[in-house]
Structures are given as C-alpha cells and as structure tokens.
C-alpha cells in the first residue's frame, strides 16, 4: 500500500485527502497516517493541511 500511496501523491495535481486514500485502499485513517509517517522517515517531505490532505513537496536524495 505504501508504494500505491506514494504513486498517487506523486501524480496528484494538488492535495490528496486522507479520506480519499482511505476509500481508495479500504483502510482506516490511522493506516494512512502510518504510511505517511513511514514516507516522511524515508526522506519525503509531505505537506499535511487540515481539510485539504497530503502532498509531496520534496523527494529524498537517493543514491543508487
């Protein structure tokens, strides 16, 4: 589910609501919140705005 949420956030034109993510994946808001926090720990900067949702503002520096 983490990769799917990341995909949605990357390709969204604006904010993606927590409710939309819950309905899309059939999970609770807590589950979505945990995934968002995991992504933040991985280096993604995710803007969270009440009544709007989430959006990625910075991507981690990944060396391959």
PDB file of C-alpha atoms in Angstrom:
ATOM      1  CA  UNK A   1       0.000   0.000   0.000  1.00  0.00           C
ATOM      2  CA  UNK A   2       2.903   2.374   0.669  1.00  0.00           C
ATOM      3  CA  UNK A   3       4.040   2.332  -2.953  1.00  0.00           C
ATOM      4  CA  UNK A   4       0.477   2.925  -4.163  1.00  0.00           C
ATOM      5  CA  UNK A   5       0.014   5.920  -1.859  1.00  0.00           C
ATOM      6  CA  UNK A   6       3.377   7.272  -2.973  1.00  0.00           C
ATOM      7  CA  UNK A   7       2.313   6.858  -6.615  1.00  0.00           C
ATOM      8  CA  UNK A   8      -0.937   8.747  -6.002  1.00  0.00           C
ATOM      9  CA  UNK A   9       0.829  11.576  -4.196  1.00  0.00           C
ATOM     10  CA  UNK A  10       3.498  11.867  -6.896  1.00  0.00           C
ATOM     11  CA  UNK A  11       0.967  12.127  -9.702  1.00  0.00           C
ATOM     12  CA  UNK A  12      -1.633  14.318  -7.995  1.00  0.00           C
ATOM     13  CA  UNK A  13      -2.113  17.875  -9.215  1.00  0.00           C
ATOM     14  CA  UNK A  14      -2.705  19.106  -5.677  1.00  0.00           C
ATOM     15  CA  UNK A  15      -3.570  17.731  -2.292  1.00  0.00           C
ATOM     16  CA  UNK A  16      -4.924  14.198  -1.840  1.00  0.00           C
ATOM     17  CA  UNK A  17      -7.328  13.903   1.069  1.00  0.00           C
ATOM     18  CA  UNK A  18      -6.885  11.319   3.774  1.00  0.00           C
ATOM     19  CA  UNK A  19     -10.497  10.297   3.221  1.00  0.00           C
ATOM     20  CA  UNK A  20      -9.819   9.673  -0.468  1.00  0.00           C
ATOM     21  CA  UNK A  21      -6.825   7.491   0.410  1.00  0.00           C
ATOM     22  CA  UNK A  22      -8.913   5.565   2.968  1.00  0.00           C
ATOM     23  CA  UNK A  23     -11.657   4.895   0.456  1.00  0.00           C
ATOM     24  CA  UNK A  24      -9.256   4.010  -2.358  1.00  0.00           C
ATOM     25  CA  UNK A  25      -7.403   1.412  -0.296  1.00  0.00           C
ATOM     26  CA  UNK A  26     -10.188   0.349   2.067  1.00  0.00           C
ATOM     27  CA  UNK A  27      -8.187   1.167   5.188  1.00  0.00           C
ATOM     28  CA  UNK A  28      -8.535   3.395   8.246  1.00  0.00           C
ATOM     29  CA  UNK A  29      -7.186   6.925   8.571  1.00  0.00           C
ATOM     30  CA  UNK A  30      -4.721   5.543  11.115  1.00  0.00           C
ATOM     31  CA  UNK A  31      -3.320   3.167   8.496  1.00  0.00           C
ATOM     32  CA  UNK A  32      -2.920   6.052   6.040  1.00  0.00           C
ATOM     33  CA  UNK A  33      -1.280   8.197   8.732  1.00  0.00           C
ATOM     34  CA  UNK A  34       1.222   5.415   9.481  1.00  0.00           C
ATOM     35  CA  UNK A  35       2.180   5.128   5.802  1.00  0.00           C
ATOM     36  CA  UNK A  36       2.583   8.910   5.524  1.00  0.00           C
ATOM     37  CA  UNK A  37       4.892   8.830   8.555  1.00  0.00           C
ATOM     38  CA  UNK A  38       6.909   5.968   7.038  1.00  0.00           C
ATOM     39  CA  UNK A  39       7.382   8.005   3.866  1.00  0.00           C
ATOM     40  CA  UNK A  40       8.494  11.001   5.936  1.00  0.00           C
ATOM     41  CA  UNK A  41      11.038   8.793   7.726  1.00  0.00           C
ATOM     42  CA  UNK A  42      12.348   7.741   4.301  1.00  0.00           C
ATOM     43  CA  UNK A  43      13.081  11.364   3.451  1.00  0.00           C
ATOM     44  CA  UNK A  44       9.933  12.543   1.685  1.00  0.00           C
ATOM     45  CA  UNK A  45       8.714  15.948   2.799  1.00  0.00           C
ATOM     46  CA  UNK A  46       4.945  15.689   2.868  1.00  0.00           C
ATOM     47  CA  UNK A  47       2.798  18.728   3.458  1.00  0.00           C
ATOM     48  CA  UNK A  48      -0.281  17.951   5.526  1.00  0.00           C
ATOM     49  CA  UNK A  49      -3.065  20.534   5.621  1.00  0.00           C
ATOM     50  CA  UNK A  50      -6.292  20.091   7.554  1.00  0.00           C
ATOM     51  CA  UNK A  51      -9.352  19.888   5.280  1.00  0.00           C
ATOM     52  CA  UNK A  52      -7.098  19.573   2.203  1.00  0.00           C
ATOM     53  CA  UNK A  53      -4.955  16.493   2.602  1.00  0.00           C
ATOM     54  CA  UNK A  54      -1.410  15.495   1.743  1.00  0.00           C
ATOM     55  CA  UNK A  55       1.065  16.406  -0.967  1.00  0.00           C
ATOM     56  CA  UNK A  56       4.746  15.734  -1.511  1.00  0.00           C
ATOM     57  CA  UNK A  57       6.862  18.881  -1.535  1.00  0.00           C
ATOM     58  CA  UNK A  58      10.352  17.322  -1.564  1.00  0.00           C
ATOM     59  CA  UNK A  59      11.755  13.965  -2.562  1.00  0.00           C
ATOM     60  CA  UNK A  60      14.612  12.200  -0.776  1.00  0.00           C
ATOM     61  CA  UNK A  61      18.090  12.217  -2.237  1.00  0.00           C
ATOM     62  CA  UNK A  62      18.582   8.619  -3.315  1.00  0.00           C
ATOM     63  CA  UNK A  63      21.986   7.384  -4.386  1.00  0.00           C
ATOM     64  CA  UNK A  64      21.870   4.244  -6.491  1.00  0.00           C
TER      65      UNK A  64
END
